[in-house]
Coordinates of C-alpha atoms and ligand atoms in Angstrom, one line a residue:
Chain A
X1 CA -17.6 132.1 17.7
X2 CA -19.1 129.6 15.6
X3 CA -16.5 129.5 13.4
X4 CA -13.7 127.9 15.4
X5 CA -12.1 124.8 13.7
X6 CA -9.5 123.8 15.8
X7 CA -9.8 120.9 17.8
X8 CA -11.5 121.3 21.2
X9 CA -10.1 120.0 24.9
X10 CA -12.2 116.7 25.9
X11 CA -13.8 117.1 29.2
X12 CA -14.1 114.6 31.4
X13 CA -15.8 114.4 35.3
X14 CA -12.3 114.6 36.5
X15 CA -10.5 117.5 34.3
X16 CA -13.6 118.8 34.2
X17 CA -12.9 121.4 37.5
X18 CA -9.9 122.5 34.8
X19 CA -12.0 123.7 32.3
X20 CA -14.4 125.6 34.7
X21 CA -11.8 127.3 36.3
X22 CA -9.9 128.7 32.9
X23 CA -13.3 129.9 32.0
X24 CA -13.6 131.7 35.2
X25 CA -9.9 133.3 33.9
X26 CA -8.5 130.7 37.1
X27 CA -5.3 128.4 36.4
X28 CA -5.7 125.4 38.7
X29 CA -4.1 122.2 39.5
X30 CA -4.7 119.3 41.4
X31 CA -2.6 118.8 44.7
X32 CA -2.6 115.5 46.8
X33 CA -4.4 115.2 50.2
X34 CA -2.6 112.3 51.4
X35 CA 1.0 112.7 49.6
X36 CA 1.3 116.7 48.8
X37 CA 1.9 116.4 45.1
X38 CA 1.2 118.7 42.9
X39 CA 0.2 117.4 38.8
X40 CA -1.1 118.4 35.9
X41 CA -2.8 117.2 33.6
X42 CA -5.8 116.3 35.6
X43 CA -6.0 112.7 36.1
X44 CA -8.8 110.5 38.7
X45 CA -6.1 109.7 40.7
X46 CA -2.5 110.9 42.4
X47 CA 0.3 109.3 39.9
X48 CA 2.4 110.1 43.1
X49 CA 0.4 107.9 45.6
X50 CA -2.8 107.2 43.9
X51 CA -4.9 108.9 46.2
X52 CA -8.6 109.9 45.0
X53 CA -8.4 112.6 47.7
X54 CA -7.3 115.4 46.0
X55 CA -7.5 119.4 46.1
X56 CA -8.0 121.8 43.5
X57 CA -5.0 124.8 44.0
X58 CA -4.6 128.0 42.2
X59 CA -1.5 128.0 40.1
X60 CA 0.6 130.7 40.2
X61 CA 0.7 131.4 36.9
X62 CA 4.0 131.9 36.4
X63 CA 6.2 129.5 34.5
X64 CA 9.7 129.7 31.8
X65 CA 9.7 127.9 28.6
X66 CA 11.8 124.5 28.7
X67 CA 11.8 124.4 25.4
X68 CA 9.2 125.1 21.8
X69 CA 8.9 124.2 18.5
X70 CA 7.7 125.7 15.6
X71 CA 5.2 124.3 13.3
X72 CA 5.6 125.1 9.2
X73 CA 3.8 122.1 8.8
X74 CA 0.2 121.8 8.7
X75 CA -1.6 118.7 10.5
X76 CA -5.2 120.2 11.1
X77 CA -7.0 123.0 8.7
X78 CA -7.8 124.8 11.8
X79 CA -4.3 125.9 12.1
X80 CA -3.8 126.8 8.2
X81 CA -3.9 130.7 9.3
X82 CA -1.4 130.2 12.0
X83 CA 1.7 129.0 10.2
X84 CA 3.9 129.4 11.4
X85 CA 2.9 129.1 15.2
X86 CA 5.1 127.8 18.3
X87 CA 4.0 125.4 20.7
X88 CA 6.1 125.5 23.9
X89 CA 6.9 123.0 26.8
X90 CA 6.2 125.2 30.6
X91 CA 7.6 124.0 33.4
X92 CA 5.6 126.1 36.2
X93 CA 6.8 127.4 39.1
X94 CA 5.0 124.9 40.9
X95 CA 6.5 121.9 39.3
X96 CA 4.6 120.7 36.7
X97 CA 5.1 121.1 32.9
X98 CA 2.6 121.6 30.1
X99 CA 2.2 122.0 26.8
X100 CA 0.8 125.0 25.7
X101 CA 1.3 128.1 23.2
X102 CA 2.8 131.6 23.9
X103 CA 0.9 134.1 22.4
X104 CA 1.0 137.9 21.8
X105 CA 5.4 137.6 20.5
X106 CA 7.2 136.6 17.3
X107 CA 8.1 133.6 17.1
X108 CA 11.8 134.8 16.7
X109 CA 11.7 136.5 20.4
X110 CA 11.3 133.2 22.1
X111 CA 14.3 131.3 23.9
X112 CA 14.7 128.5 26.3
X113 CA 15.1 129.6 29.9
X114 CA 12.1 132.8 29.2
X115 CA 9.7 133.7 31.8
X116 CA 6.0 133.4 30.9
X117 CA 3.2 134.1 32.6
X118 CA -0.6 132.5 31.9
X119 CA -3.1 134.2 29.9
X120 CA -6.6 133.4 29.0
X121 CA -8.1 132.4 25.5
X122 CA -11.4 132.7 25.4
X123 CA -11.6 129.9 21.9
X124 CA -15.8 129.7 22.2
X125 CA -18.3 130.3 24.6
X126 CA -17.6 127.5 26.4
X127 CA -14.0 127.0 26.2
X128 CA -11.5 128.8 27.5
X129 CA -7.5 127.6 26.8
X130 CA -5.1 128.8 29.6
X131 CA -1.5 130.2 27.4
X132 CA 1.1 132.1 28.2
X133 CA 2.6 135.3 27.2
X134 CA 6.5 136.8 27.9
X135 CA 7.1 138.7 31.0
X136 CA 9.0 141.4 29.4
X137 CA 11.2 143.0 32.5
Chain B
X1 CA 18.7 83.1 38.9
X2 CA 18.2 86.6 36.7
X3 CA 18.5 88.1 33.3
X4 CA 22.1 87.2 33.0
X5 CA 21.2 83.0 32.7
X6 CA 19.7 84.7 29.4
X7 CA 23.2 85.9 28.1
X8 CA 24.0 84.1 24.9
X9 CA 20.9 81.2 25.5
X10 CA 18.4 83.1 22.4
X11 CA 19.3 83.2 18.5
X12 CA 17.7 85.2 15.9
X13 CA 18.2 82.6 13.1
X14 CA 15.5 84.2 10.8
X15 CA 15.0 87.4 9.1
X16 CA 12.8 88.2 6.3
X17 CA 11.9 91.5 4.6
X18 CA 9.8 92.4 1.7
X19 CA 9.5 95.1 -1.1
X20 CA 9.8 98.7 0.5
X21 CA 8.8 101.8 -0.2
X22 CA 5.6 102.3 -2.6
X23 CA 3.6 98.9 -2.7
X24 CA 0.3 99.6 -3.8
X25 CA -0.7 96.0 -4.9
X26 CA -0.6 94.9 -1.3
X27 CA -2.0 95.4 1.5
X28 CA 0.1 95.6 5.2
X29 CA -1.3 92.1 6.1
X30 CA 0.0 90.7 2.8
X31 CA 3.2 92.2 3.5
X32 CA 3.3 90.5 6.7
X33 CA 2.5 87.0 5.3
X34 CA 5.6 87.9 2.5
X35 CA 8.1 88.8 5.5
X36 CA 6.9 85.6 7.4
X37 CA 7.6 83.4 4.4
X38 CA 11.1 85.4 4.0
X39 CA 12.4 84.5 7.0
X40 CA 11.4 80.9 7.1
X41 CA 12.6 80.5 4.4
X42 CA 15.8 82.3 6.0
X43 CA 16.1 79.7 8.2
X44 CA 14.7 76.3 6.7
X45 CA 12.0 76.3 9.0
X46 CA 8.6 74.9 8.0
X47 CA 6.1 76.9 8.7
X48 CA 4.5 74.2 10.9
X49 CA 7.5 73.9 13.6
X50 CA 6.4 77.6 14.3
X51 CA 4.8 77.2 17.9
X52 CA 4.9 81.4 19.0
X53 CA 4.0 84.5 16.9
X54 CA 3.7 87.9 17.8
X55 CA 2.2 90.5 15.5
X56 CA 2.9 94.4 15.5
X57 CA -0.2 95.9 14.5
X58 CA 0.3 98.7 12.4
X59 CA -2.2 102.2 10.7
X60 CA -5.6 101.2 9.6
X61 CA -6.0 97.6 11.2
X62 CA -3.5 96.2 10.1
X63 CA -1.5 93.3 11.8
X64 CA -4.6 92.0 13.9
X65 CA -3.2 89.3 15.6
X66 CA -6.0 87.1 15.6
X67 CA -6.3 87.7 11.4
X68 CA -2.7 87.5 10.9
X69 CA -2.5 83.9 12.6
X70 CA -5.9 83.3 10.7
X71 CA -4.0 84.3 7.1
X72 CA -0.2 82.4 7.9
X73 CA -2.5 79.4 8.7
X74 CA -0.6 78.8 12.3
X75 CA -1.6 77.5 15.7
X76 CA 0.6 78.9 17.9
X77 CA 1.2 77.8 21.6
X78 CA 2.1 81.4 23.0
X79 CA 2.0 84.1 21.3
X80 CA -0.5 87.1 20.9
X81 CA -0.2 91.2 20.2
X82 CA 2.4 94.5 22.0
X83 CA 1.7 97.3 20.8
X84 CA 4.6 99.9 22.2
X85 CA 4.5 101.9 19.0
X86 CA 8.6 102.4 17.8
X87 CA 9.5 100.1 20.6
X88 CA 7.5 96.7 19.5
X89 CA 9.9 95.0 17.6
X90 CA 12.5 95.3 20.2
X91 CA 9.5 94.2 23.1
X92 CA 8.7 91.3 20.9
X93 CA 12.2 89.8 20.9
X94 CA 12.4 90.4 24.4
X95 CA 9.2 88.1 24.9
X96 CA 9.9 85.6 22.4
X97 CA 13.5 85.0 24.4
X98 CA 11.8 84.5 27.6
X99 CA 8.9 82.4 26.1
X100 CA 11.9 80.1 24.7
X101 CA 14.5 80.1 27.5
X102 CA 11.5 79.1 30.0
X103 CA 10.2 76.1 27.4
X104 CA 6.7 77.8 26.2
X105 CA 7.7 77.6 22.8
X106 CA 10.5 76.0 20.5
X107 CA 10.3 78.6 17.5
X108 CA 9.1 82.0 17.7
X109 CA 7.8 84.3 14.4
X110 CA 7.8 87.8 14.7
X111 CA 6.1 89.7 12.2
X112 CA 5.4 93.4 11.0
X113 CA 3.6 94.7 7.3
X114 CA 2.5 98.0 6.3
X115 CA 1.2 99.7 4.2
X116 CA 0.8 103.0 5.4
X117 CA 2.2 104.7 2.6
X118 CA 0.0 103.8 0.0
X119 CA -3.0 104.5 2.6
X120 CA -1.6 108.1 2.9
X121 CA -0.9 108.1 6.8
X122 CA 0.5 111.4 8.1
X123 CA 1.3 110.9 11.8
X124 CA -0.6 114.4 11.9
X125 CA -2.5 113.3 15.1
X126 CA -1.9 115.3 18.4
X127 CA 0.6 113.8 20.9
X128 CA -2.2 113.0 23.4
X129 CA -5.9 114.3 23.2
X130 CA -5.2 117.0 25.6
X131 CA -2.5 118.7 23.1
X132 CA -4.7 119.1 20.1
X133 CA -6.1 122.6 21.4
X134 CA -2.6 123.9 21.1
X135 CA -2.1 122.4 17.6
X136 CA 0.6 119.9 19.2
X137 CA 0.5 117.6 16.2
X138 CA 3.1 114.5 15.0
X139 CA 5.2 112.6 17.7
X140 CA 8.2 114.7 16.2
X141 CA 7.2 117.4 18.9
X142 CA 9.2 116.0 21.8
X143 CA 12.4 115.6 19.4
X144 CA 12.0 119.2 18.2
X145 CA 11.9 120.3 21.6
X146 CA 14.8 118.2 22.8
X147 CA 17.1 119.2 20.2
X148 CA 16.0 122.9 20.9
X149 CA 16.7 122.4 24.3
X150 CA 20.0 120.9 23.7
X151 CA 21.3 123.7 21.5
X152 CA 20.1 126.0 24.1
X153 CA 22.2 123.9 27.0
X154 CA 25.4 122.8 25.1
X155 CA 25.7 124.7 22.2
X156 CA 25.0 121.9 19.7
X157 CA 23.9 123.6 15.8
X158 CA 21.9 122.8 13.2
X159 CA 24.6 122.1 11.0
X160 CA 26.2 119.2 13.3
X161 CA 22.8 117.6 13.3
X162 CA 22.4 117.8 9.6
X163 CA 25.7 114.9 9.9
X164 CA 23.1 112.2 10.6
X165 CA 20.3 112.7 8.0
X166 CA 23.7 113.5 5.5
X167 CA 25.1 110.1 7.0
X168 CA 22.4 107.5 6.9
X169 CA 21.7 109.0 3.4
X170 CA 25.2 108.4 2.1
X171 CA 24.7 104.6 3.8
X172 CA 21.6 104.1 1.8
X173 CA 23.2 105.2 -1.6
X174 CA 25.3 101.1 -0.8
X175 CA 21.9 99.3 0.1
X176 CA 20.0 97.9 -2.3
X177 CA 16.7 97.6 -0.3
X178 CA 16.8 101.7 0.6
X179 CA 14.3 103.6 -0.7
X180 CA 16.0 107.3 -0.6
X181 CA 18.7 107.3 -3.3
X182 CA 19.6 111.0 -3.4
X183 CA 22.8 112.0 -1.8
X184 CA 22.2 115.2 0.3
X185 CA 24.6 118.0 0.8
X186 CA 24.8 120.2 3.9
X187 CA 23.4 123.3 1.6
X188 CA 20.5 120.6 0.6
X189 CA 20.2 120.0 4.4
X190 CA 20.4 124.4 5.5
X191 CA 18.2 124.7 2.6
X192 CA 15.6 122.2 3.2
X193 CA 12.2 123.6 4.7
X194 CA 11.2 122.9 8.5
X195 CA 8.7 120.8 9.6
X196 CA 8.5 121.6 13.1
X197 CA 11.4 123.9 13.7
X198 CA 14.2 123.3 14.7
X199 CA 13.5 120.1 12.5
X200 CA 13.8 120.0 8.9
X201 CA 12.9 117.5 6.3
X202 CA 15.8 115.3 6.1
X203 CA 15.5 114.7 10.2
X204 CA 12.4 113.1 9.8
X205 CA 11.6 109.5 8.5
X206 CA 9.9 108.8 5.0
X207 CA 6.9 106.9 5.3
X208 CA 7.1 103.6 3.5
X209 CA 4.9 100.7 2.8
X210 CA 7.0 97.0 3.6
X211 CA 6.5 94.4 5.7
X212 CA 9.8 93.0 8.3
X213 CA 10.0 89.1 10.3
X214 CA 12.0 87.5 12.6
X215 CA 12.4 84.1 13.6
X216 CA 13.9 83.4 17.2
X217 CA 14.7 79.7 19.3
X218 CA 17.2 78.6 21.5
X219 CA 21.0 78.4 21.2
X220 CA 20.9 74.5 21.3
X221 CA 18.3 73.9 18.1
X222 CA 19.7 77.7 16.1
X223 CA 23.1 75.4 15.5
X224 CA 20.8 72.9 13.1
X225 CA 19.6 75.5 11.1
X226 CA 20.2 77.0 7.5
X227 CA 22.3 80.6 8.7
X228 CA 24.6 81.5 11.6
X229 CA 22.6 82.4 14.6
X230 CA 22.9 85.5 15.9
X231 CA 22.8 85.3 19.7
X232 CA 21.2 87.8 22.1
X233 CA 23.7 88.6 24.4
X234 CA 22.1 91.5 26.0
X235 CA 18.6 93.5 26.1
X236 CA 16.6 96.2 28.5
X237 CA 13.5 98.0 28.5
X238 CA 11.7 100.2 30.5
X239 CA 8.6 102.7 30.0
X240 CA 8.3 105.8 31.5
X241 CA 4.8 107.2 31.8
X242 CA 5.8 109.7 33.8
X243 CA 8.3 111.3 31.5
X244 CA 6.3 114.9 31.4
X245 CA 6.4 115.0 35.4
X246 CA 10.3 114.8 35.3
X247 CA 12.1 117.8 35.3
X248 CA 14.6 116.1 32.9
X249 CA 13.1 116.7 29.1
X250 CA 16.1 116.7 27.2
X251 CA 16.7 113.7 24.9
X252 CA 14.7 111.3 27.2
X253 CA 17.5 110.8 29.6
X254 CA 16.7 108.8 32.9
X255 CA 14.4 105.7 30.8
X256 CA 17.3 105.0 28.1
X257 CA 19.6 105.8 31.1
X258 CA 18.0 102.3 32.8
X259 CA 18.1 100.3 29.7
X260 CA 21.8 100.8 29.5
X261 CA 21.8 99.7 33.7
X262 CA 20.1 96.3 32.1
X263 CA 21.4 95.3 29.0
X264 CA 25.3 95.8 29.6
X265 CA 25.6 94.1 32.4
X266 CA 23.4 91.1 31.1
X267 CA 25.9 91.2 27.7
X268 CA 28.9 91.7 30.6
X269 CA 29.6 94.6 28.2
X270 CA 30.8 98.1 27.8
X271 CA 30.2 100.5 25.4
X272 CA 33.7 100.0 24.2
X273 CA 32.7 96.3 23.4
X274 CA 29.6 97.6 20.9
X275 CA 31.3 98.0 17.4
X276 CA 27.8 99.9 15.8
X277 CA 24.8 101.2 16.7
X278 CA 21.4 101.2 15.0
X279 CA 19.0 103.3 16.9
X280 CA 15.7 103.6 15.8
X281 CA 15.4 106.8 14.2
X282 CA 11.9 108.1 13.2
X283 CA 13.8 111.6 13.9
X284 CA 17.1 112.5 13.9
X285 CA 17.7 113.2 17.3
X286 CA 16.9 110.1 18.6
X287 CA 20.7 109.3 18.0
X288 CA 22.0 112.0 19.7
X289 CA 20.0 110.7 22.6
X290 CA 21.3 107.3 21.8
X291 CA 24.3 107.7 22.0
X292 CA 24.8 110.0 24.8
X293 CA 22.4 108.5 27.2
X294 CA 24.0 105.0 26.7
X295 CA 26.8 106.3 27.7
X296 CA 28.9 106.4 23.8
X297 CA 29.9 110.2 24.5
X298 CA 29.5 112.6 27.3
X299 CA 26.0 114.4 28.1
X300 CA 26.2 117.2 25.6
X301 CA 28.6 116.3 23.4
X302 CA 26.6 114.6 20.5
X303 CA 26.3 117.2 18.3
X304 CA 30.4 117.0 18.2
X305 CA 31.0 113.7 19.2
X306 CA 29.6 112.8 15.3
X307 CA 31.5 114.4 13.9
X308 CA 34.4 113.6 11.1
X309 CA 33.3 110.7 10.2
X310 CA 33.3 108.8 13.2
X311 CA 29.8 107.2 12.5
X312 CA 30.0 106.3 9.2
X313 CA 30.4 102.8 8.3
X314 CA 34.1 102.6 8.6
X315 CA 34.4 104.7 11.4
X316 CA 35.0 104.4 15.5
X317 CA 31.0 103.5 15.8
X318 CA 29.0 103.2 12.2
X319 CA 25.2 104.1 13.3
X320 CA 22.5 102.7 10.9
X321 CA 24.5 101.5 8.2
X322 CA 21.5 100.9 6.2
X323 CA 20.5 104.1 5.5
X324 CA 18.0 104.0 9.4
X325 CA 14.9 105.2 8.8
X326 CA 15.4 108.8 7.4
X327 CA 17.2 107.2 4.3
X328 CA 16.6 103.2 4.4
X329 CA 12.7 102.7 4.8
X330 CA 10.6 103.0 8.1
X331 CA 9.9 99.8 9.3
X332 CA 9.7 101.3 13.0
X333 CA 12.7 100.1 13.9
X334 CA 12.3 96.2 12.8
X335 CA 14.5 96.9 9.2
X336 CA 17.4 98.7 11.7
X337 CA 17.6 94.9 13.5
X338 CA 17.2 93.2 10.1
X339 CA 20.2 94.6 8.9
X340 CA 22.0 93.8 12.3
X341 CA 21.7 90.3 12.2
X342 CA 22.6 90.3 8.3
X343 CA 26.0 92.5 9.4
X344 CA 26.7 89.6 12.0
X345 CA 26.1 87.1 9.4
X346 CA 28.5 88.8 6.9
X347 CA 25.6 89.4 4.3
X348 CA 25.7 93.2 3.7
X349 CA 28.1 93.7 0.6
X350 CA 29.5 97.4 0.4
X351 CA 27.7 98.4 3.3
X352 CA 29.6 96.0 5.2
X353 CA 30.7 97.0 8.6
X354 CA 34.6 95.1 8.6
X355 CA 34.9 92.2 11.3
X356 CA 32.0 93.2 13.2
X357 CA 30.9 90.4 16.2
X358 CA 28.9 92.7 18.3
X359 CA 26.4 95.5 17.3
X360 CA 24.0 97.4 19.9
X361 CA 20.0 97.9 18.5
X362 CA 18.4 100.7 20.3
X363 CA 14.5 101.5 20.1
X364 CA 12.2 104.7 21.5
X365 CA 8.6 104.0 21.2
X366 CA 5.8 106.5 21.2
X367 CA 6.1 110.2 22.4
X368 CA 9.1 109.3 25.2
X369 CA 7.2 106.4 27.1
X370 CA 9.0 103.5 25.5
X371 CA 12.7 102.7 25.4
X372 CA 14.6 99.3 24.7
X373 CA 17.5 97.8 23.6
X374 CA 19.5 94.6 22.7
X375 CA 23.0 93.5 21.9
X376 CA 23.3 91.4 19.5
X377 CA 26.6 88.7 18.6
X378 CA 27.7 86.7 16.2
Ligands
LIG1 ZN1 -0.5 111.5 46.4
LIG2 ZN1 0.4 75.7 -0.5

């Protein structure tokens, strides 16, 4: 996979536990020790409490879109086959939101309020990006 | 003792702006030095009696504070760089007020140049480094999604959002300093392409080269100089780091929410007291937030609260009568206050707001972190 342009997540020594755990097809967070609070992105410390002592937990998975937008305009060549492509804002079921894409739909069959589910993009060897896909009931 | 002692004690007594637009013979620093020079001038200050400065840095290096005081040839007692992206100008008048009112400094120069235009900047980075996998690209993103999410909630079209981009561009066609000169239609609006749906050309800001300055000092020495003052009766801030933990995404409620807890009881105001609004707009939804979240119109109701001509200049509440940012030039946010302080002072011609006294500014700064504002009176 060589040829992937797009840009690639940064990984740090304290998202780093993220990244492993898509690649094992695993969609984690962390969760506070001391306070119970649950966040994403990955950060060195609570934002709740500011604890260091935190657990890795396994998400869920399961989410609905907030809301999405959909990109006509190009910003990065890696994208130029995409166009247009959505990028949506997930709140999961355990709380937190993230930015991410659903894949796998036209863009025309998303809406605010839809379930989603995670999937797993395998991008290169190395990196795998968690997205989501419709649960279609 | 609290913010209220503040209430009427600071005066905007200078404003200075430069060419807009395309200005390829200068670069953002020079534009800075013109807009300084402006607004002394403004005034009938001396450069010399200028003992604070604050500089906005802007794309590509420019506005270095340390280079900028180097180039205006100024030793300034206080003084020194914010950087809160579309929220700095509004920051920087906050500081300069409490610099003055506590005695650190007697006259205060704000300044802001750019030339980002000419240097091609397209905003096409990723929100934060963590989006750019998912091609989340251009701070328009959070808009997008909070006008998607408000059709979704209330109903709100495409059509009544096209009122503000149609608005400000009517405004601009009466200001001589506007760069976009091109009336636009509703078809022109429907018909223009999207940028990041559900966002279409005409909701986003044009990129423009220009350079904006203020000059600020107390009530007591404003009364000797050249213009009117315009007094600070009111302001707020607050950040909000934590915006993507809140549950609440739509049109950045709960930070503008605590602005409005600060700044009207400091002005021991109302909305009903605030005759118009000029929100900084780098994309058109920022005034629907605006105005709902300050309390103008009910959560919701925005998208119909605009409507028939209640925010054009001689309407109930005339927002951005210079054209804002999608139509006048984007000088994040610092031209929006310039042409505040020149409706106080009378100074506007046919964009004129009639017997205005008391206008509200309004800022948003980065992705949703950032959110001030100030009430200004004649
Ligand atoms: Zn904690
Ligand atoms: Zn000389």
């Amino acid at each position: 996979m060589a040829d992937y342009t797009k840009p690639l997540p940064v990984i740090e020594p304290w998202n780093a536990p993220y990244w492993q755990a898509a690649k094992r097809h695993e969609f984690v967070a962390q969760k506070c020790r001391t306070c119970g609070y649950t966040h994403l992105p990955p950060g060195p410390a609570c934002t709740n409490c500011l604890s260091n002592d935190q657990d890795w937990i396994q998400l869920s998975g399961k989410g609905t879109i907030d809301s999405y937008g959909v990109y006509h305009q190009l910003w990065h060549p890696g994208f130029t086959d995409d166009l247009p492509y959505n990028v949506a804002l997930i709140e999961l079921a355990e709380g937190p939101q993230i930015i991410s894409q659903v894949v796998g739909c036209a863009n025309a069959e998303l809406t605010c309020g839809a379930a989603v589910e995670v999937t797993f993009d395998d991008v290169t060897s190395d990196v795998t990006l968690p997205k989501f896909r419709l649960i279609r009931s | 003792m609290g913010l209220q002692d503040l209430r009427d004690q600071i005066c905007i007594v200078g404003v200075g702006d430069t060419q807009q637009g395309s200005v390829p013979t200068k670069t953002g620093d020079e534009l800075a030095i013109d807009a300084a020079r402006a607004a002394l001038q403004d005034c009938g200050l001396e450069k010399d009696d200028i003992d604070g400065l604050f500089v906005q840095p802007s794309y590509g290096r420019q506005g270095d504070y340390l280079k900028v005081g180097l180039m205006l040839g100024l030793n300034p007692r206080v003084g020194g760089a914010v950087e809160a992206s579309g929220a700095t100008g509004c920051y920087m008048i906050q500081h300069a007020a409490l610099l003055l009112h506590a005695g650190m400094a007697n006259y205060v120069l704000l300044v802001y140049g750019t030339n980002q235009k000419t240097n091609r900047n397209r905003f096409g980075g990723a929100l934060l480094e963590e989006h750019a996998p998912y091609g989340a690209f251009n701070p328009s993103l959070p808009f997008a999604f909070a006008f998607r999410r408000h059709m979704h909630l209330y109903g709100t079209t495409e059509e009544q959002l096209a009122t503000i981009a149609i608005n400000q561009r009517h405004n601009s066609l009466l200001n001589p300093k506007a760069v976009q000169k091109t009336p636009i239609s509703l078809d022109d609006y429907m018909n223009a392409r999207y940028i990041v749906a559900p966002l279409r050309m005409f909701d986003y800001c044009y990129v423009t080269d220009g350079g904006h300055a203020f000059v600020l000092t107390t009530a007591d020495r404003a009364k000797d100089l050249r213009k009117p003052p315009v007094y600070i009766r009111g302001m707020g801030r607050q950040e909000a780091f934590r915006a993507y933990e809140t549950p609440d995404l739509v049109m950045q409620s709960f930070q503008q929410e605590r602005v409005a807890k600060m700044v009207f009881p400091m002005a021991d105001m109302t909305t009903k007291d605030i005759q118009a609004l000029y929100v900084q707009d780098a994309y058109s939804p920022a005034i629907l937030a605006a105005i709902e979240n300050y309390g103008f119109c009910p959560k919701g109701e925005g998208g119909r609260w605009i409507q028939g001509g209640r925010i054009a200049i001689d309407g109930e509440l005339p927002i951005n009568a210079n054209g804002g940012q999608l139509s006048e030039t984007y000088m994040v946010g610092w031209q929006n206050t310039c042409d505040a302080v020149r409706q106080l002072r009378g100074e506007c011609g046919p964009r004129q707001i009639k017997n205005v006294e008391r206008i509200m500014c309004t800022y948003t700064g980065g992705l949703r972190e950032h959110a001030g504002a100030l009430i200004l009176r004649r």
